[in-house]
Amino acid sequence: MSNLIVKNISKAFDQNKIIDNIDIELRDGEIVSLLGASGGGKTTLFNIIAGISLPDSGNILLDGENITGQSGLVSYMLQKDMLLPYKTVLDNVALPLIIKGMKKKEAREKALSYFEQFGLSGYENKYPNAMSGGMRQRAAFLRTYLFSGKVAILDEPFSALDMLTKGELHGWYMDIMNELKLSTLFITHDIDEAIMLSDRIYILTGKPGTITKEIVIEGGKNKLKDFNLTQEFLGYKQQIVNALKNKNDYKNV
């Protein structure tokens, strides 16, 4: 498990400031959500955390080490699964290991060792078009994990799934994250999803985007199965709606 600190991050493009003075912490084993309206700078921030883009100011720290601008240390999963249609599921999943220099046979063997744990047994030699949306996301999660097994940052990973599949995958992801001792920071526009999954939620609002509120969800990943039907859940939802409406015309509430 690992600790990720985002400290005083700001970024502008063509003198247009996108995010300003962002501070976020992801502690060992946590799921932390970044919630806000479209265009608030969430993806820009994730690109900086992943080392794809450099900030104008601020630093990214992983276990106390400054990793600003360094890629390959934090796993990054985009909204779409991005599986290559001409490669088998096994070769798709093994790809990050091969990119890092592992021999193809060894990479396949290592990737294959996780297939049962990720519920992918029997799909090794199938192609992505033969899989359901939920199974494709499982494969994408495994590929993300193999890229870097400490911290995962996920950009709306469940948004393309139907409600039933999404609910199943939520429970599965929390279980697998605990098994693998993985810490997760993810973007979502779905308030209910953020409350159900998260230990803590950061509200990102305004232009440029700034963190305006942090909400701690009591119970974390050990919430009751029907937590979304409780008064406590509705209380968290009202806090979030109020925080978003104070700064944004948030269309998805």
mmCIF file of N, CA and C in Angstrom, residues 81-132:
data_model
loop_
_atom_site.group_PDB
_atom_site.id
_atom_site.type_symbol
_atom_site.label_atom_id
_atom_site.label_comp_id
_atom_site.label_asym_id
_atom_site.label_seq_id
_atom_site.Cartn_x
_atom_site.Cartn_y
_atom_site.Cartn_z
ATOM 1 N N ASP A 81 -12.204 1.226 -21.943
ATOM 2 C CA ASP A 81 -11.276 0.162 -21.551
ATOM 3 C C ASP A 81 -10.002 0.140 -22.391
ATOM 4 N N MET A 82 -10.047 0.673 -23.618
ATOM 5 C CA MET A 82 -8.871 0.815 -24.480
ATOM 6 C C MET A 82 -8.205 -0.525 -24.794
ATOM 7 N N LEU A 83 -8.962 -1.621 -24.747
ATOM 8 C CA LEU A 83 -8.403 -2.918 -25.131
ATOM 9 C C LEU A 83 -8.190 -2.947 -26.641
ATOM 10 N N LEU A 84 -7.076 -3.500 -27.068
ATOM 11 C CA LEU A 84 -6.758 -3.569 -28.487
ATOM 12 C C LEU A 84 -7.547 -4.722 -29.127
ATOM 13 N N PRO A 85 -8.382 -4.449 -30.137
ATOM 14 C CA PRO A 85 -9.276 -5.475 -30.677
ATOM 15 C C PRO A 85 -8.573 -6.628 -31.375
ATOM 16 N N TYR A 86 -7.340 -6.420 -31.821
ATOM 17 C CA TYR A 86 -6.610 -7.450 -32.567
ATOM 18 C C TYR A 86 -5.724 -8.309 -31.671
ATOM 19 N N LYS A 87 -5.734 -8.053 -30.363
ATOM 20 C CA LYS A 87 -4.970 -8.860 -29.421
ATOM 21 C C LYS A 87 -5.923 -9.645 -28.523
ATOM 22 N N THR A 88 -5.499 -10.836 -28.105
ATOM 23 C CA THR A 88 -6.302 -11.606 -27.165
ATOM 24 C C THR A 88 -6.353 -10.879 -25.818
ATOM 25 N N VAL A 89 -7.275 -11.315 -24.977
ATOM 26 C CA VAL A 89 -7.385 -10.700 -23.652
ATOM 27 C C VAL A 89 -6.073 -10.860 -22.889
ATOM 28 N N LEU A 90 -5.463 -12.029 -22.962
ATOM 29 C CA LEU A 90 -4.202 -12.256 -22.260
ATOM 30 C C LEU A 90 -3.114 -11.307 -22.753
ATOM 31 N N ASP A 91 -3.003 -11.147 -24.067
ATOM 32 C CA ASP A 91 -1.966 -10.264 -24.603
ATOM 33 C C ASP A 91 -2.273 -8.798 -24.308
ATOM 34 N N ASN A 92 -3.556 -8.434 -24.246
ATOM 35 C CA ASN A 92 -3.917 -7.078 -23.839
ATOM 36 C C ASN A 92 -3.470 -6.802 -22.411
ATOM 37 N N VAL A 93 -3.749 -7.742 -21.529
ATOM 38 C CA VAL A 93 -3.447 -7.561 -20.116
ATOM 39 C C VAL A 93 -1.937 -7.561 -19.864
ATOM 40 N N ALA A 94 -1.209 -8.387 -20.617
ATOM 41 C CA ALA A 94 0.241 -8.506 -20.426
ATOM 42 C C ALA A 94 1.013 -7.331 -21.012
ATOM 43 N N LEU A 95 0.356 -6.504 -21.802
ATOM 44 C CA LEU A 95 1.040 -5.448 -22.542
ATOM 45 C C LEU A 95 1.904 -4.515 -21.677
ATOM 46 N N PRO A 96 1.410 -4.013 -20.535
ATOM 47 C CA PRO A 96 2.260 -3.105 -19.743
ATOM 48 C C PRO A 96 3.541 -3.766 -19.243
ATOM 49 N N LEU A 97 3.493 -5.067 -18.976
ATOM 50 C CA LEU A 97 4.690 -5.773 -18.530
ATOM 51 C C LEU A 97 5.712 -5.853 -19.656
ATOM 52 N N ILE A 98 5.220 -6.098 -20.873
ATOM 53 C CA ILE A 98 6.105 -6.167 -22.034
ATOM 54 C C ILE A 98 6.722 -4.802 -22.317
ATOM 55 N N ILE A 99 5.905 -3.752 -22.211
ATOM 56 C CA ILE A 99 6.402 -2.388 -22.425
ATOM 57 C C ILE A 99 7.514 -2.051 -21.430
ATOM 58 N N LYS A 100 7.389 -2.595 -20.217
ATOM 59 C CA LYS A 100 8.398 -2.339 -19.190
ATOM 60 C C LYS A 100 9.653 -3.204 -19.363
ATOM 61 N N GLY A 101 9.665 -4.063 -20.390
ATOM 62 C CA GLY A 101 10.877 -4.827 -20.689
ATOM 63 C C GLY A 101 10.830 -6.294 -20.360
ATOM 64 N N MET A 102 9.714 -6.781 -19.832
ATOM 65 C CA MET A 102 9.611 -8.199 -19.514
ATOM 66 C C MET A 102 9.441 -9.009 -20.797
ATOM 67 N N LYS A 103 10.038 -10.173 -20.861
ATOM 68 C CA LYS A 103 9.886 -11.032 -22.029
ATOM 69 C C LYS A 103 8.428 -11.476 -22.157
ATOM 70 N N LYS A 104 8.000 -11.665 -23.413
ATOM 71 C CA LYS A 104 6.586 -11.931 -23.688
ATOM 72 C C LYS A 104 6.073 -13.155 -22.934
ATOM 73 N N LYS A 105 6.839 -14.230 -22.924
ATOM 74 C CA LYS A 105 6.398 -15.465 -22.255
ATOM 75 C C LYS A 105 6.229 -15.221 -20.756
ATOM 76 N N GLU A 106 7.201 -14.553 -20.145
ATOM 77 C CA GLU A 106 7.141 -14.265 -18.719
ATOM 78 C C GLU A 106 5.982 -13.329 -18.388
ATOM 79 N N ALA A 107 5.765 -12.326 -19.255
ATOM 80 C CA ALA A 107 4.666 -11.375 -19.048
ATOM 81 C C ALA A 107 3.324 -12.087 -19.115
ATOM 82 N N ARG A 108 3.184 -12.985 -20.070
ATOM 83 C CA ARG A 108 1.931 -13.746 -20.174
ATOM 84 C C ARG A 108 1.695 -14.603 -18.938
ATOM 85 N N GLU A 109 2.756 -15.246 -18.461
ATOM 86 C CA GLU A 109 2.623 -16.117 -17.287
ATOM 87 C C GLU A 109 2.225 -15.313 -16.052
ATOM 88 N N LYS A 110 2.852 -14.160 -15.885
ATOM 89 C CA LYS A 110 2.510 -13.330 -14.723
ATOM 90 C C LYS A 110 1.077 -12.826 -14.822
ATOM 91 N N ALA A 111 0.682 -12.334 -16.001
ATOM 92 C CA ALA A 111 -0.684 -11.843 -16.192
ATOM 93 C C ALA A 111 -1.698 -12.959 -15.960
ATOM 94 N N LEU A 112 -1.382 -14.136 -16.486
ATOM 95 C CA LEU A 112 -2.294 -15.276 -16.372
ATOM 96 C C LEU A 112 -2.519 -15.683 -14.917
ATOM 97 N N SER A 113 -1.529 -15.464 -14.069
ATOM 98 C CA SER A 113 -1.648 -15.856 -12.661
ATOM 99 C C SER A 113 -2.731 -15.075 -11.928
ATOM 100 N N TYR A 114 -3.176 -13.959 -12.491
ATOM 101 C CA TYR A 114 -4.212 -13.131 -11.870
ATOM 102 C C TYR A 114 -5.606 -13.361 -12.473
ATOM 103 N N PHE A 115 -5.702 -14.156 -13.538
ATOM 104 C CA PHE A 115 -6.975 -14.259 -14.257
ATOM 105 C C PHE A 115 -8.105 -14.814 -13.392
ATOM 106 N N GLU A 116 -7.815 -15.813 -12.580
ATOM 107 C CA GLU A 116 -8.860 -16.367 -11.716
ATOM 108 C C GLU A 116 -9.304 -15.344 -10.678
ATOM 109 N N GLN A 117 -8.347 -14.666 -10.082
ATOM 110 C CA GLN A 117 -8.651 -13.668 -9.057
ATOM 111 C C GLN A 117 -9.507 -12.538 -9.614
ATOM 112 N N PHE A 118 -9.292 -12.175 -10.877
ATOM 113 C CA PHE A 118 -10.040 -11.095 -11.508
ATOM 114 C C PHE A 118 -11.292 -11.594 -12.246
ATOM 115 N N GLY A 119 -11.621 -12.872 -12.087
ATOM 116 C CA GLY A 119 -12.823 -13.419 -12.708
ATOM 117 C C GLY A 119 -12.746 -13.519 -14.217
ATOM 118 N N LEU A 120 -11.533 -13.725 -14.735
ATOM 119 C CA LEU A 120 -11.323 -13.754 -16.182
ATOM 120 C C LEU A 120 -10.955 -15.130 -16.716
ATOM 121 N N SER A 121 -10.995 -16.149 -15.873
ATOM 122 C CA SER A 121 -10.642 -17.504 -16.316
ATOM 123 C C SER A 121 -11.533 -17.920 -17.482
ATOM 124 N N GLY A 122 -10.914 -18.497 -18.500
ATOM 125 C CA GLY A 122 -11.646 -18.924 -19.690
ATOM 126 C C GLY A 122 -11.666 -17.899 -20.806
ATOM 127 N N TYR A 123 -11.197 -16.676 -20.499
ATOM 128 C CA TYR A 123 -11.193 -15.602 -21.506
ATOM 129 C C TYR A 123 -9.789 -15.316 -22.044
ATOM 130 N N GLU A 124 -8.821 -16.108 -21.643
ATOM 131 C CA GLU A 124 -7.426 -15.835 -21.985
ATOM 132 C C GLU A 124 -7.213 -15.648 -23.485
ATOM 133 N N ASN A 125 -7.804 -16.528 -24.279
ATOM 134 C CA ASN A 125 -7.552 -16.520 -25.719
ATOM 135 C C ASN A 125 -8.695 -15.928 -26.533
ATOM 136 N N LYS A 126 -9.635 -15.305 -25.836
ATOM 137 C CA LYS A 126 -10.720 -14.619 -26.532
ATOM 138 C C LYS A 126 -10.282 -13.198 -26.892
ATOM 139 N N TYR A 127 -11.030 -12.589 -27.798
ATOM 140 C CA TYR A 127 -10.758 -11.212 -28.191
ATOM 141 C C TYR A 127 -11.772 -10.294 -27.518
ATOM 142 N N PRO A 128 -11.435 -9.030 -27.330
ATOM 143 C CA PRO A 128 -12.319 -8.124 -26.583
ATOM 144 C C PRO A 128 -13.755 -8.066 -27.089
ATOM 145 N N ASN A 129 -13.968 -8.209 -28.410
ATOM 146 C CA ASN A 129 -15.340 -8.109 -28.928
ATOM 147 C C ASN A 129 -16.219 -9.279 -28.509
ATOM 148 N N ALA A 130 -15.616 -10.318 -27.908
ATOM 149 C CA ALA A 130 -16.394 -11.464 -27.433
ATOM 150 C C ALA A 130 -16.767 -11.324 -25.961
ATOM 151 N N MET A 131 -16.439 -10.184 -25.356
ATOM 152 C CA MET A 131 -16.661 -9.996 -23.927
ATOM 153 C C MET A 131 -17.741 -8.959 -23.659
ATOM 154 N N SER A 132 -18.425 -9.103 -22.533
ATOM 155 C CA SER A 132 -19.387 -8.094 -22.092
ATOM 156 C C SER A 132 -18.647 -6.855 -21.606
#
